[in-house]
Each structure stands twice: as C-alpha cells, then as structure tokens.
Coordinates of C-alpha atoms in Angstrom, one line a residue:
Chain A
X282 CA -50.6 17.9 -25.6
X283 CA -48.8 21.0 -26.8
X284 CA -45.9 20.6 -29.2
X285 CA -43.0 20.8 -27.3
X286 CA -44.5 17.7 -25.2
X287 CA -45.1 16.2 -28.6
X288 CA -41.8 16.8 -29.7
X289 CA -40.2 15.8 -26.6
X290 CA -42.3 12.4 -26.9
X291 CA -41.2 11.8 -30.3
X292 CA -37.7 12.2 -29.3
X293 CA -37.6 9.8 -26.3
X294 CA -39.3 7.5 -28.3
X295 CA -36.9 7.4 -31.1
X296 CA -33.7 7.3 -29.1
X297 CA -34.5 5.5 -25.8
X298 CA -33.8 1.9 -25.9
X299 CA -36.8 -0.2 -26.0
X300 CA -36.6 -1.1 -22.1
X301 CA -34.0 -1.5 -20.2
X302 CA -32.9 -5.2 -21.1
X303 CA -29.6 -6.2 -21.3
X304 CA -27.2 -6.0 -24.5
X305 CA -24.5 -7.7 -25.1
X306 CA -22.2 -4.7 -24.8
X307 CA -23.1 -4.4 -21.0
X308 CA -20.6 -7.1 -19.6
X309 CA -18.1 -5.5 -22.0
X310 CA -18.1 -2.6 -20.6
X311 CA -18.7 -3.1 -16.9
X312 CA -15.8 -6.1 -17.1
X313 CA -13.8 -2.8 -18.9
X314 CA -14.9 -0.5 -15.9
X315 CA -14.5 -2.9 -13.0
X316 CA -11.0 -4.1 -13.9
X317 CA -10.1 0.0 -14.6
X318 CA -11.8 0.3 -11.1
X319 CA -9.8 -2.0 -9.0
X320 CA -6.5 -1.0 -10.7
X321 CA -7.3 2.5 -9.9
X322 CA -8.2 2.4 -6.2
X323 CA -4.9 0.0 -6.0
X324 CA -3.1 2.6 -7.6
X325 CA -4.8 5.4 -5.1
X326 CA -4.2 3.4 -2.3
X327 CA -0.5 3.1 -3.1
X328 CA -0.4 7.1 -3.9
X329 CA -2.0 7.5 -0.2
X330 CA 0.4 5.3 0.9
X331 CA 3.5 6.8 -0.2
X332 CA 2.1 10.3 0.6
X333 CA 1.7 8.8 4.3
X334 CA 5.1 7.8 4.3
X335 CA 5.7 11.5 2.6
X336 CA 4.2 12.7 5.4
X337 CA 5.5 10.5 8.2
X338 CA 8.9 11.2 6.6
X339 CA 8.3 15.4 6.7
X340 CA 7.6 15.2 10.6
X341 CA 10.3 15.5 12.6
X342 CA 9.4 13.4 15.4
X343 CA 7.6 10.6 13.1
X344 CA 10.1 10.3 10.8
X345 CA 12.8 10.0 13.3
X346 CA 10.3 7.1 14.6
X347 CA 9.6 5.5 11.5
X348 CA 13.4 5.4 9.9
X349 CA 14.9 4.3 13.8
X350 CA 11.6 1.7 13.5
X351 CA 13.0 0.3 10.0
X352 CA 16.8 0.4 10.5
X353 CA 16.5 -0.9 13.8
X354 CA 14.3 -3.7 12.5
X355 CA 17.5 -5.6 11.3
X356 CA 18.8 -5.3 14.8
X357 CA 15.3 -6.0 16.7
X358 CA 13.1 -8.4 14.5
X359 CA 15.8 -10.4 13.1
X360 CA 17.9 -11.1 16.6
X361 CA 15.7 -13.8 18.1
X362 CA 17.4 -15.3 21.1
X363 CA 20.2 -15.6 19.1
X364 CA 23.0 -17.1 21.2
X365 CA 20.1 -17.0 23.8
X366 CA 21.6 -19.5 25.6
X367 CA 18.9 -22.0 25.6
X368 CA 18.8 -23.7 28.9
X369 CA 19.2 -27.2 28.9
X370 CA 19.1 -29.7 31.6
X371 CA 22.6 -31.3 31.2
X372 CA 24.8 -28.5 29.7
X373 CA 23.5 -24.9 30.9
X374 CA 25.8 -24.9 33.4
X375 CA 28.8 -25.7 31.0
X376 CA 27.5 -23.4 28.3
X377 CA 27.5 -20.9 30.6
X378 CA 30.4 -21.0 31.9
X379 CA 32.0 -21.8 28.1
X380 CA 30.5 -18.7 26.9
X381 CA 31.6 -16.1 30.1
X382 CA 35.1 -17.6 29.4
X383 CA 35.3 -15.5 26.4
X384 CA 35.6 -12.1 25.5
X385 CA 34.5 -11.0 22.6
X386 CA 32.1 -12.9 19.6
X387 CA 32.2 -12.2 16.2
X388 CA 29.4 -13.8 13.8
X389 CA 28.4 -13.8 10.4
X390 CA 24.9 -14.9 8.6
X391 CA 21.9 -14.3 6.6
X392 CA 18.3 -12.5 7.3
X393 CA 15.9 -13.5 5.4
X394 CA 12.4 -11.6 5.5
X395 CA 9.8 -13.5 3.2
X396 CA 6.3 -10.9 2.2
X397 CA 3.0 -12.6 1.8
X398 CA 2.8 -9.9 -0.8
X399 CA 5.5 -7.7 -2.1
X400 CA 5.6 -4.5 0.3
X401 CA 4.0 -1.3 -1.8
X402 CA 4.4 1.0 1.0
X403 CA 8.3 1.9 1.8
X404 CA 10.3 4.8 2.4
X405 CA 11.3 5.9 -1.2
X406 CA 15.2 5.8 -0.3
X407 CA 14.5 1.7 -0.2
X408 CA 13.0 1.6 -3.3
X409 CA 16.3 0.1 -5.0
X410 CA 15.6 -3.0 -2.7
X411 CA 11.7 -3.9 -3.9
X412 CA 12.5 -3.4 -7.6
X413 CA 13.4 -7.4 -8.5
X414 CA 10.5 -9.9 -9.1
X415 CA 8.1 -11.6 -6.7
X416 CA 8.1 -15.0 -5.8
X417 CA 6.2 -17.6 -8.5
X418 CA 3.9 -17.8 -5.6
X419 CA 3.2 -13.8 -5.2
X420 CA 5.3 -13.8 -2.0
X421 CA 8.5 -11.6 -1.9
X422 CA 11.5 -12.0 -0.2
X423 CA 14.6 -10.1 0.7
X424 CA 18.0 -11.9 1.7
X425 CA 20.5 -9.5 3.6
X426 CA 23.7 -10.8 5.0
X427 CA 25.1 -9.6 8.5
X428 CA 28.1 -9.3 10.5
X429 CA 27.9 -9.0 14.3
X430 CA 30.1 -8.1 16.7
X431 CA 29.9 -8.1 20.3
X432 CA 32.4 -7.5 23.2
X433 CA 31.9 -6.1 26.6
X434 CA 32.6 -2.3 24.9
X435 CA 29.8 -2.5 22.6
X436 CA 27.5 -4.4 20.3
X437 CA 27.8 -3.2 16.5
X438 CA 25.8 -4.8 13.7
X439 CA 26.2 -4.7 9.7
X440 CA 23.6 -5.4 7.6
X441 CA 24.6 -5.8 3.7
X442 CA 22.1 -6.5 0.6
X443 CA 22.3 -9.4 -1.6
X444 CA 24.6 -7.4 -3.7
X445 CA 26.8 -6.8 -0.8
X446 CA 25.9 -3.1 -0.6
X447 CA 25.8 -1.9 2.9
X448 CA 22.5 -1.1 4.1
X449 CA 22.9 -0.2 7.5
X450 CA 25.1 0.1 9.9
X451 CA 24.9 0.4 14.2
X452 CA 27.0 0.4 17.1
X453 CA 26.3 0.8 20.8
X454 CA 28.7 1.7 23.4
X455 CA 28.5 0.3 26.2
X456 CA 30.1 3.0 28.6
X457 CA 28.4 5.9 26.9
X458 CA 25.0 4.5 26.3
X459 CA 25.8 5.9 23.0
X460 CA 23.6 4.3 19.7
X461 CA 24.4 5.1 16.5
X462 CA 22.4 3.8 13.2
X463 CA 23.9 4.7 9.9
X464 CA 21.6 3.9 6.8
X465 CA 24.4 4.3 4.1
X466 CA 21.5 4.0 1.5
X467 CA 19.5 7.2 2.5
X468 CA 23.1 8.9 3.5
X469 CA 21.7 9.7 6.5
X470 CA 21.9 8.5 10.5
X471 CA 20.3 8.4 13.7
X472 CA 22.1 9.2 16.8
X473 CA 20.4 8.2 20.4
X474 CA 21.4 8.4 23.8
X475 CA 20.0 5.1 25.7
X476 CA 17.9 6.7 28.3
X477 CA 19.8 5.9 32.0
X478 CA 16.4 3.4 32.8
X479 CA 17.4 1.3 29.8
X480 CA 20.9 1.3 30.8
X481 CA 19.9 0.0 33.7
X482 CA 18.2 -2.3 32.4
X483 CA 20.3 -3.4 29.9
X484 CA 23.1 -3.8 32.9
X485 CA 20.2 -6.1 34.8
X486 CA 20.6 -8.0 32.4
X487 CA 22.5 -11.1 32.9
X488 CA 22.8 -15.0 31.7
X489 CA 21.5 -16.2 34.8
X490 CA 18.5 -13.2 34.3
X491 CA 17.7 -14.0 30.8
X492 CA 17.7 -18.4 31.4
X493 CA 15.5 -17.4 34.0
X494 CA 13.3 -15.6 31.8
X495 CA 12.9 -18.2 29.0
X496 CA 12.2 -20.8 31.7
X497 CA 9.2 -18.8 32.7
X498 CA 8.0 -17.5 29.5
X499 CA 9.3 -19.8 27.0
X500 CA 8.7 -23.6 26.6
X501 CA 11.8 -24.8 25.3
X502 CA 12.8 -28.4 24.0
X503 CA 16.0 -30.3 22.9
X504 CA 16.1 -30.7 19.5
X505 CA 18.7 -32.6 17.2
X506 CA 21.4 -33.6 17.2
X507 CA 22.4 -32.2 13.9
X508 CA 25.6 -31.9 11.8
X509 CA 26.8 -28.8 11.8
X510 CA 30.1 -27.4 10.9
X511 CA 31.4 -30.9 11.4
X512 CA 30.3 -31.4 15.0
X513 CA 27.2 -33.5 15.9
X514 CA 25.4 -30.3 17.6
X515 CA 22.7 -30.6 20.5
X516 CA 20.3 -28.4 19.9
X517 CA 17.4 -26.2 22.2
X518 CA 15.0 -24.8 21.0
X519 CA 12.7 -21.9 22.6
X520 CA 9.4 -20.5 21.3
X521 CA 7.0 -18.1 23.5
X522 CA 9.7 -15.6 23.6
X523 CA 8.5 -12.8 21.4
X524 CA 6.5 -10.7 24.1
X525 CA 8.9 -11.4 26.6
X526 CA 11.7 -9.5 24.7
X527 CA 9.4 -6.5 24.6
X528 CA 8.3 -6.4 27.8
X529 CA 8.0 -3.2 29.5
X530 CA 7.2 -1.1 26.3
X531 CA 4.3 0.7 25.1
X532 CA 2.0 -2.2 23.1
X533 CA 0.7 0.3 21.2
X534 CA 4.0 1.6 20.1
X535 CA 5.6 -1.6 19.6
X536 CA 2.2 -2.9 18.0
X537 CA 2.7 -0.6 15.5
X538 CA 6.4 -0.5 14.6
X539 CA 7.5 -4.4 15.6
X540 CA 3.6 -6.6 15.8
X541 CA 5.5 -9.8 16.3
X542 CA 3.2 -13.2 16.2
X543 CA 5.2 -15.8 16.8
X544 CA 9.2 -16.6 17.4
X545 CA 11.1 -19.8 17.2
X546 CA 14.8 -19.7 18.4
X547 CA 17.4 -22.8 18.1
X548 CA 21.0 -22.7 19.3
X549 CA 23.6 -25.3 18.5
X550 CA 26.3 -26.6 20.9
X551 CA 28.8 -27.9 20.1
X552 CA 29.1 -30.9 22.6
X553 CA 33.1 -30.4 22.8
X554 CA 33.4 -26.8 23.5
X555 CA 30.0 -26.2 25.2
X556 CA 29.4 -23.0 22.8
X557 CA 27.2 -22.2 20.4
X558 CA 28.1 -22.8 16.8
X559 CA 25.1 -21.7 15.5
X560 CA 22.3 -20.1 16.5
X561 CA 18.5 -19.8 14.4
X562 CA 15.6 -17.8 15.0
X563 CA 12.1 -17.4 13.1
X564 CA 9.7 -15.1 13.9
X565 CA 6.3 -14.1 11.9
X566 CA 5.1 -10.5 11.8
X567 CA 2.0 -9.1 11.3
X568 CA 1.4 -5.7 9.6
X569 CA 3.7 -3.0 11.2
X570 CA 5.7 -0.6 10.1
X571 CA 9.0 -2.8 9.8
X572 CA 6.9 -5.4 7.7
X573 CA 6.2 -2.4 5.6
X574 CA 2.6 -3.0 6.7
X575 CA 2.6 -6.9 5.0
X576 CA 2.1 -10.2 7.0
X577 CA 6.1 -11.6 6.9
X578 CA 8.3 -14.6 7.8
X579 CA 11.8 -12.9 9.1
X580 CA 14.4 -15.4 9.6
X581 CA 17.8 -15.2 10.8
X582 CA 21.0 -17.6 10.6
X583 CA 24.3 -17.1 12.3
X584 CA 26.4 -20.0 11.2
X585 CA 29.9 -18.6 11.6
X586 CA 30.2 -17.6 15.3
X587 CA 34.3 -16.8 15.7
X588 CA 35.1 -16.7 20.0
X589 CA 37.8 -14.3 21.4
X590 CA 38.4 -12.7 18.1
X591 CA 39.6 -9.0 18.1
X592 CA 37.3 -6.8 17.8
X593 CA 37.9 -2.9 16.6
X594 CA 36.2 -0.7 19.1
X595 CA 35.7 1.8 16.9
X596 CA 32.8 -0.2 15.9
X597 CA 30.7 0.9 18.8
X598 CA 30.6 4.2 17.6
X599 CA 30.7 4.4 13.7
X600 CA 32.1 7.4 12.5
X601 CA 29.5 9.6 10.6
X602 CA 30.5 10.9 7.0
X603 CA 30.4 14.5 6.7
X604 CA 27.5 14.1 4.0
X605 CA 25.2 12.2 6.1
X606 CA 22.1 13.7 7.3
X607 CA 21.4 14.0 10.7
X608 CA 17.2 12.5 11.5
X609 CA 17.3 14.3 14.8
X610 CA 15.4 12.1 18.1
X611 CA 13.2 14.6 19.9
X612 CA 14.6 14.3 23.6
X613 CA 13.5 12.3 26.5
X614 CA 10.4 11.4 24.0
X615 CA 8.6 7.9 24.4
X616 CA 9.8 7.1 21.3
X617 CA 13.3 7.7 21.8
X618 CA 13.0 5.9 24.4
X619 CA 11.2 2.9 22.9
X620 CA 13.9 3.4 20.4
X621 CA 17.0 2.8 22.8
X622 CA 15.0 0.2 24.2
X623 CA 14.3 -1.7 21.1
X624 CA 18.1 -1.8 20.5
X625 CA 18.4 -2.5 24.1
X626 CA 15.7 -5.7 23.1
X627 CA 17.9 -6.2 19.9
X628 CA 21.3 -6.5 21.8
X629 CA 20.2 -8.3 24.7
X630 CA 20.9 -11.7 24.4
X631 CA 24.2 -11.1 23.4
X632 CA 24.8 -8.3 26.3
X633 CA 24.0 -10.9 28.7
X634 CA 27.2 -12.8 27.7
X635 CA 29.3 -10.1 28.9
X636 CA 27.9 -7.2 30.9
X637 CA 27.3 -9.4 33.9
X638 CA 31.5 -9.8 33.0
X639 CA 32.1 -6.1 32.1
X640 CA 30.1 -5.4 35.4
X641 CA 32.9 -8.0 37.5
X642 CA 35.4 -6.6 36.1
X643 CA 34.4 -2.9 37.0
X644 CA 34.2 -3.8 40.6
X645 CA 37.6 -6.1 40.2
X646 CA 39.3 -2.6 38.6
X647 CA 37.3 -0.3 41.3
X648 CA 38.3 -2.7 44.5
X649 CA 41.7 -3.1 42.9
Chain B
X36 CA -32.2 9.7 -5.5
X37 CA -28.7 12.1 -4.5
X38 CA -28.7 10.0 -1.3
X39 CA -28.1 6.7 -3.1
X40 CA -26.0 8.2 -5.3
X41 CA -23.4 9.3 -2.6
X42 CA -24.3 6.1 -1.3
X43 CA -23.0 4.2 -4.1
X44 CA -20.1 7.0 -5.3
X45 CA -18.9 6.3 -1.9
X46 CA -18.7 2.1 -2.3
X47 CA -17.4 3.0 -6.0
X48 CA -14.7 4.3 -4.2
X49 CA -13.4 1.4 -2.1
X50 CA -14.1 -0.3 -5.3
X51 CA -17.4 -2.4 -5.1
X52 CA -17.9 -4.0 -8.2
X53 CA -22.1 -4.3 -7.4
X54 CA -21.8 0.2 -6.9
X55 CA -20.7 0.3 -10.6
X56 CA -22.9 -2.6 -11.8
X57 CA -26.1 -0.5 -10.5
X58 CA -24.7 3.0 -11.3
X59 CA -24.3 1.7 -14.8
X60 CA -27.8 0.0 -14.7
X61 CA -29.4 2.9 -13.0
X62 CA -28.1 5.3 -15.8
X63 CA -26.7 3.4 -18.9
X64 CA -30.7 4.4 -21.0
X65 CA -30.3 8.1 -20.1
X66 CA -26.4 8.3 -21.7
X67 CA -27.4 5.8 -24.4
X68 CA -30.1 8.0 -25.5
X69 CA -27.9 11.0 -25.2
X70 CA -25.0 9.8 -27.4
X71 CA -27.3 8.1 -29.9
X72 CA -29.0 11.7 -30.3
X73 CA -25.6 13.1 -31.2
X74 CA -23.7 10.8 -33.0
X75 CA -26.6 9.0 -34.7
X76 CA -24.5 5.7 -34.8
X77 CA -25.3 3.2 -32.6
X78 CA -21.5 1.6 -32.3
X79 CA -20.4 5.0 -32.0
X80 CA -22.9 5.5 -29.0
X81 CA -21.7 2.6 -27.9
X82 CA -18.4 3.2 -27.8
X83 CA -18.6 6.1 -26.4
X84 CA -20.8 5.0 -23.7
X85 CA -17.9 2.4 -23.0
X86 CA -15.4 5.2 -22.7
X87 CA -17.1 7.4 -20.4
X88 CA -17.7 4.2 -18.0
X89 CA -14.1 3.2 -18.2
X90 CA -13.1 6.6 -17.3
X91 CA -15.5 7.3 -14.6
X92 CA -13.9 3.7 -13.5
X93 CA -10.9 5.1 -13.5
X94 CA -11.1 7.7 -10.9
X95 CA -11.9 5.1 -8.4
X96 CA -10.7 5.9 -4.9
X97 CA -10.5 9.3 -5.4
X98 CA -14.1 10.6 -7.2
X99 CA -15.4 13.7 -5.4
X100 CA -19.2 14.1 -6.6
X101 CA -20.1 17.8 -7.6
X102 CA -23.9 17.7 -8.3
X103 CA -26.0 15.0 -9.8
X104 CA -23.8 11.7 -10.9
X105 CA -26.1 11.6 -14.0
X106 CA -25.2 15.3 -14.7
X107 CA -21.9 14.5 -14.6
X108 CA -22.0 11.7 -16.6
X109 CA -24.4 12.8 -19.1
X110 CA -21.7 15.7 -19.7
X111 CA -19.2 13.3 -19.9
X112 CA -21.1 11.3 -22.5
X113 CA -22.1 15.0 -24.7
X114 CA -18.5 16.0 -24.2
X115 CA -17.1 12.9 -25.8
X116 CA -19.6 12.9 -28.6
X117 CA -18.4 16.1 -29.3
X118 CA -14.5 15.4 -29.8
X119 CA -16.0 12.0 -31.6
X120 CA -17.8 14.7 -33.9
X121 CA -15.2 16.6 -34.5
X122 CA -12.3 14.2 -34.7
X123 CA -14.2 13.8 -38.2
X124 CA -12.7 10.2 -38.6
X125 CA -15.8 8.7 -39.3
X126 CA -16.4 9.6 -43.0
X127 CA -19.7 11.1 -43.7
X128 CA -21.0 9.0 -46.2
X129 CA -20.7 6.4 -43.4
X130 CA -22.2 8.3 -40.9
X131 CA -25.2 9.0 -43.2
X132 CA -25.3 5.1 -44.3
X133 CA -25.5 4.2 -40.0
X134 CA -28.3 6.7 -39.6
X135 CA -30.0 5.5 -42.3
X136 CA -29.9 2.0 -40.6
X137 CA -30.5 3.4 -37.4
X138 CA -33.7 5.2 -38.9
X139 CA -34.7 2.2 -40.3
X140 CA -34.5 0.1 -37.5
X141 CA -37.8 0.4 -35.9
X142 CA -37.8 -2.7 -33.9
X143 CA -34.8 -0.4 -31.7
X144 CA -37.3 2.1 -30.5
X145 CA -41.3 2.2 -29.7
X146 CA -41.7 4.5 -32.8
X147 CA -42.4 3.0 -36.5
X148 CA -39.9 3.7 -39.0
X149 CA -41.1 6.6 -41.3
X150 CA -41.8 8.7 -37.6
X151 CA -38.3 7.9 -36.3
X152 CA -36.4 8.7 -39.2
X153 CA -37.9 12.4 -39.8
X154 CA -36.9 12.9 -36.1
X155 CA -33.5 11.5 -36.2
X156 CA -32.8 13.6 -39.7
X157 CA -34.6 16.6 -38.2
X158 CA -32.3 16.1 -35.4
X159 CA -29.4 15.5 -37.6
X160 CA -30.2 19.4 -38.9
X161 CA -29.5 20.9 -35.7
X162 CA -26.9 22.8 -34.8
X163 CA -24.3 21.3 -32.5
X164 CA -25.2 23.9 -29.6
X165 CA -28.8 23.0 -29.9
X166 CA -28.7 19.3 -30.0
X167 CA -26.3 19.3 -27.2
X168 CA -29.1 21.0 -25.3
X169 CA -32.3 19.4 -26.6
X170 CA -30.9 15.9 -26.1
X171 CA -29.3 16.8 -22.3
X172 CA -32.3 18.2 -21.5
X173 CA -35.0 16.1 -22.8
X174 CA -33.3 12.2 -23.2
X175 CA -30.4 12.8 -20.3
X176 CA -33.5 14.3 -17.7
X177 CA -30.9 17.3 -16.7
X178 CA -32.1 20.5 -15.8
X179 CA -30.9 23.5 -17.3
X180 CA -29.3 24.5 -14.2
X181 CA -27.2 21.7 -13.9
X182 CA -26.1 21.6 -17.5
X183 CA -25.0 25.3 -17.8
X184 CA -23.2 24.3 -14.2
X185 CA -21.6 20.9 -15.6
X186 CA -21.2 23.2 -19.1
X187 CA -19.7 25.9 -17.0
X188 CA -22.7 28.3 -19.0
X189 CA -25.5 30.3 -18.0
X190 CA -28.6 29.0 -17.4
X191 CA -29.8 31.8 -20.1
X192 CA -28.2 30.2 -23.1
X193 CA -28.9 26.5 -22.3
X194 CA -32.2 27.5 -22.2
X195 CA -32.0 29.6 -25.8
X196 CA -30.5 27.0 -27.5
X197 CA -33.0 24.3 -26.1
X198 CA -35.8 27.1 -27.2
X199 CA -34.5 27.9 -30.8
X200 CA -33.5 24.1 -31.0
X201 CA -37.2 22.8 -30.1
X202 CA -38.2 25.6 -32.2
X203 CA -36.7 23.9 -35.7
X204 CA -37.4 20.6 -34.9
X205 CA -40.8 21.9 -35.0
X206 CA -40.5 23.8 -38.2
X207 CA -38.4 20.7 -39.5
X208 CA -40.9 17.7 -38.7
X209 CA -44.3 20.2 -39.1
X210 CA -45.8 17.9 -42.3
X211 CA -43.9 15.4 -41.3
X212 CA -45.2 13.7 -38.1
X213 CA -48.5 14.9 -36.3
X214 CA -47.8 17.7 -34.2

C-alpha cells in the first residue's frame, strides 16, 4: 500500500463512525428536519398558490372568470331555492297565487360559509376577510349579511361583512339584460351583458316552470310547523336541486368555479297570507374556486321578507365610481356566458315570481 | 445511485418523511466524518450536521438538484464548518480540551488511541484550504470535479491543495504511525 492509501486509511479510520448505528442525536435531528420539511412545502404550496392566483388574476380572460366566479358566488352558491316556492299539496296553488299578487320583495338575512380548513388560497384584495382566528375545531367561517331586492325591473343583491363593510354589490336589469357586480373591496367591477339565450331563458322561466322542475328533480317534504316571526309556519322542504339549477352549463366550468354536493332548501308560509316569511337553504361545496379550493358548508337565511315595498330602480344598475376599475369580459366567450348564466341560476327563483308578470303585463301594455 | 437520489429529492419534495429518513441514513457517516475532520469536536460536528439537515429540510417543495446530493451536502456541511471556524466563539483552549477527548476516545473509531490522535493533531496542522480538500475528498467520497464545481474552483487547485495537504500529513505523522 503506498502512502497516500495509507494515509487515506488512517483518516477514515479515525473520523468515520464505528458503523453506521444509530445515535441518539438521529431522531433529534430528523424530528428537526421533518417538521422544517412539512412547514416548508406548506409554505411553497401556499407561495404556488398565490402566484396561481397572481397569475389567474394577470390574465385577462381568467381573471375576469375567476373575480365574476367569486363575487357571483354570494349571488349563485348562497341563493338556494330561496323563496323557491316549494310545492305543496294543499297550498301551492294559494302560494302562488299570494306571491304573483305582489310586486316587488325586499329581504334581508345572513350567509354563512363554514371552511373545513381556513382557505389559504384567495385573491389578495380579500385578504382583510381571512385574517381573524379559526374555529376551536380548525374549521373557519365567514358570516356576511345581505339585502335583496327584487321587482319585475331587476334583481339587485348587497352583500355586507360582519363589520357591515360592503363587500359586493350587483344589479340586473331586466329590460337591458344588463349585469353589473361591484366589489367595493378591490374598487373594481364587472360589467356583463346577459347573452340573448340566457335572456331567454331567464324569461322561460316561470312559477309554474320552476314547481315543475323541483317536482321532477327534487324530492321535497313538509316539514314543521315552526314558530316563526310569530306565525306557526308550514314548512317544505326540497333537496336534489343543486344540478338542476345548473343545468345546461358546461360541468367542467361549473365543476371548477361552483362544485356543489349537496343543497337543502326550506321555505316558510305563513298559513294566513300564503307567503313565504322565510326562506333557508344549505348547500355543501367541494373544492372550487368559490370555496377558495376548501370543502365548505354555505348557508343562507332570509328571515325578513318585506312584500310590495318600494323599491329604487336605480338598484338594477349600480352606478360605478369613477375610481373603480373596469375587469373587462371577453365577448360572446363561454365564460361570459357561463357568467350571465350563473347570475341567471342565482336570480332565478326569485325571477320566476315576476317575469311570468312583467311578461303579462308587456302583452297587457302592447294589446292595450 | 443519482437515480435514487432524484428519486428521493423528488418525494423530499412533496414532503415524504421516509425520503429524508433514508437521505439522512444514506449520507449522515460521510458528513459526520467531514465535519468531525474540521471542527475536531464532536458536538460541534453534530451540530452542524443538525443545521445542514434542517436547512436542506427547509427548501422542501422547491429543491432543484445540481449534481450529486452528497456533493451538495458535503459542501454544505465544509461550508458551515467554516463560518463555525471562523465565528471563533468556541475558545481555543476548549477546542484543544474536545480534541483531546476526541483523540482519546478510541472506542469512537476502529483506530487505537495513540494512532488516532497523531492523525487528528496532524490534521489539526493543516491549513484550512487543505483540510477542506483532504477531508471532502477522502471522508465525504467527492471527486475533485464536483468539489471545485460545488466550490465554484478549478479542478487544478482542489487537486493542489489535496496534493500539498496529503503531502504534510505525511511529513507530520512520518515517525509517528507506520507509513
């Protein structure tokens, strides 16, 4: 052996460990490493995350999907049947004919949208509204109130945080097929023109239409009575009715930006007048975009339904502050059109209160 | 060997606590031996080997292998020696004291005591340059390709210092130990 494989010898034999059996300091440092190791691919994940959204939110055409996706959420994913007029045996008929009496509803209530997890992925403008504290449990939750108001001009919707900050803001007109979502929070707003199929659509839409629907899509059951607002209510409740409501859209699209599970609706009568006092609806989502990508529990209470009340038109179309940016639609796009048709899905079962009566009326003005 | 090492880079990167169990297996003796030749304290070595695992932890997700995974650590681990070195926090005397323990402790490697501790002193003589490449070369198994590459040297003066570093230890344990 010459020297230099001597030496070499010699110096693995003085410094190498004798063998390779553990040490105490081995589950030191690998406990160390591994809990270093799963806090830094969280963290990465999260950075890839927001750099999606970075990305999404860069793109022209995504972004315009992903923000209308989000604000239209409030609109879509919490507006169940609503005051779906729940058909039941002995008082569809007088509901019906309660609710076509009047001309305008105004309601106020809560949405409540409970996380498995709270949501690390979200556009950074709605950071402000995932900085409090999970749930003891792990889950989060975010509480929004919400204002509603429909009449045979328009639908328009207000959605306010827990604070009473408004978060978002939209109004369609009826006439004009114009939709407009304000989203105070970013300062910006999305403007869409309801593509003539989904006006149609929307004006197919009538009471008798959308009973007829839940009978053959929904199994729906009496439920109470209950005390409600003083009245002993008779209730109906629907389930089933979640792929009905998006029927006719792309699954892949609506998969990705509303993957709805399951959906409970309830609406209360009051025996008395035949209307609805107030109206429930409970739907879980799996990971889309508007769950920001987290399994979810969005629920939604109207318990202050106010018939015949005015109702501002200017409502229907919001105006737009002069510093509000514009998150353009790209024309005649799917998207856009799975947009108008989501708010279309959204404004539906209240529509088919009054458009069947906006429609009468038309023909009563025109033959007049 | 590289294949398994993308292999397990690539699960170390979805974060799969058994990839960093067997990198760590798979390469803790090589980096042990390294920082024990150049700090010449075991806790030190230690410690140090503790910090380069947490840190290669720590780019989880996102750690792109350039070369060998060993070189990379084993540079990692000389590197951090070196700031430890020269950080000069650990007193001397105390430095001398743990190498003197470290020398006597002949159960901790397959060489008696009076052999180790004329190649650990003899060791302790070298220049930093020269240990840096004696030990990489010799205890961490790189070549002296990949550590001029990981050094961001050339290949010609790894290979002088590892010469003229050889060299002394020759001159320094000739008398000593049977050449």
């Amino acid at each position: 052996m010459n020297h230099a494989k001597k030496i070499r010898e010699l110096l693995l034999r003085a410094y190498r460990p004798d063998g390779d059996r553990p040490e105490p300091m081995d589950e030191r440092i690998l406990s160390d490493a591994n809990a270093t190791m799963k806090r830094a691919v969280t963290d990465h994940q999260d950075r890839r995350r927001v750099d999606l959204w970075r990305r999404i939110m860069k793109s022209p055409y995504t972004r315009t999907a992903a923000m209308l996706a989000i604000a239209l959420a409030a609109l879509s994913f919490l507006f169940p049947p609503r005051n779906g007029i729940v058909p039941a045996s002995v008082a569809l008929a007088d509901v019906q004919k309660a609710v076509q009496a009047k001309e305008t509803v105004y309601a106020t209530g809560t949405r409540t949208i409970t996380f498995v997890e709270k949501p690390t992925f979200y556009p950074p403008v709605m950071a402000g509204l995932f900085e409090k504290e999970s749930n003891e449990d792990g889950s989060f939750t975010l509480e929004f109130k919400a204002e509603s108001f429909l009449s045979p001009a328009g639908f328009a919707h207000k959605v306010y945080s827990e604070d009473g900050e408004l978060v978002l803001q939209a109004g369609i007109h009826n006439e004009t097929g114009a939709a407009i979502v304000l989203l105070p929070t970013a300062k910006a707003y999305v403007r869409s023109q309801m593509l003539e199929a989904y006006q149609e659509r929307m004006a197919g839409f009538t009471i008798q239409g959308f009973v007829d629907m839940l009978y053959r899509t929904g199994e729906y059951r009496e439920v109470g009575p209950k005390r409600i607002q003083g009245v002993d209510a008779a209730g109906f409740e629907v389930s089933g009715w979640e792929e009905r409501i998006l029927e006719g859209f792309s699954p892949t699209i609506i998969k990705l930006l509303f993957n709805l599970e399951a959906g409970t609706g309830r609406v209360w009568i009051d025996p008395q007048t035949n209307l609805p006092v107030q109206t429930e609806g409970e739907v879980k989502l799996k990971p889309c975009v508007v769950s920001f990508f987290k399994n979810a529990d969005a629920k939604q209470v109207d318990d202050n339904l106010q018939w015949d009340v005015e109702i501002d038109e200017k409502l229907f179309s919001p105006e737009i502050p002069e510093d509000y940016q514009e998150l353009k639609i790209p024309s005649g796009t799917t998207v856009g059109a799975v947009a108008s048709g989501v708010v279309l899905a959204g404004a539906a079962p209240w529509c088919v209160f009054f458009v069947r009566r906006s429609h009468r009326r038309a023909r009563v003005r025109s033959t007049g | 060997m590289r294949l398994e090492d993308r292999w397990l880079v690539r699960r170390f990167n979805a974060g799969d606590a058994g990839a960093l169990r067997r990198i760590y297996e798979k390469y803790k003796s090589d980096l042990l031996s390294v920082a024990r030749a150049l700090l010449n304290d075991a806790s030190a070595a230690e410690d140090v080997l503790h910090d380069v695992v947490v840190s290669f932890a720590s780019q989880a997700g996102r750690f792109v292998l350039r070369g060998s995974l060993k070189g990379y650590l084993a540079i990692c681990v000389a590197n951090r020696a070196r700031n430890v070195n020269r950080q000069g926090a650990r007193l001397e005397l105390s430095k001398r004291a743990e190498s003197r323990r470290m020398q006597a402790d002949a159960s901790e490697s397959a060489l008696d005591g009076e052999r180790r501790s004329a190649v650990v002193a003899a060791m302790e003589q070298l220049p930093e340059a020269q240990r840096r490449a004696v030990a990489l070369h010799v205890l961490g198994g790189l070549r002296f390709r990949e550590i001029a590459q990981q050094s961001d040297e050339s290949i010609n003066t790894v290979q002088s210092r590892y010469r003229y570093g050889l060299k002394k230890l020759r001159s320094l344990l000739n008398g000593q130990v049977d050449l």
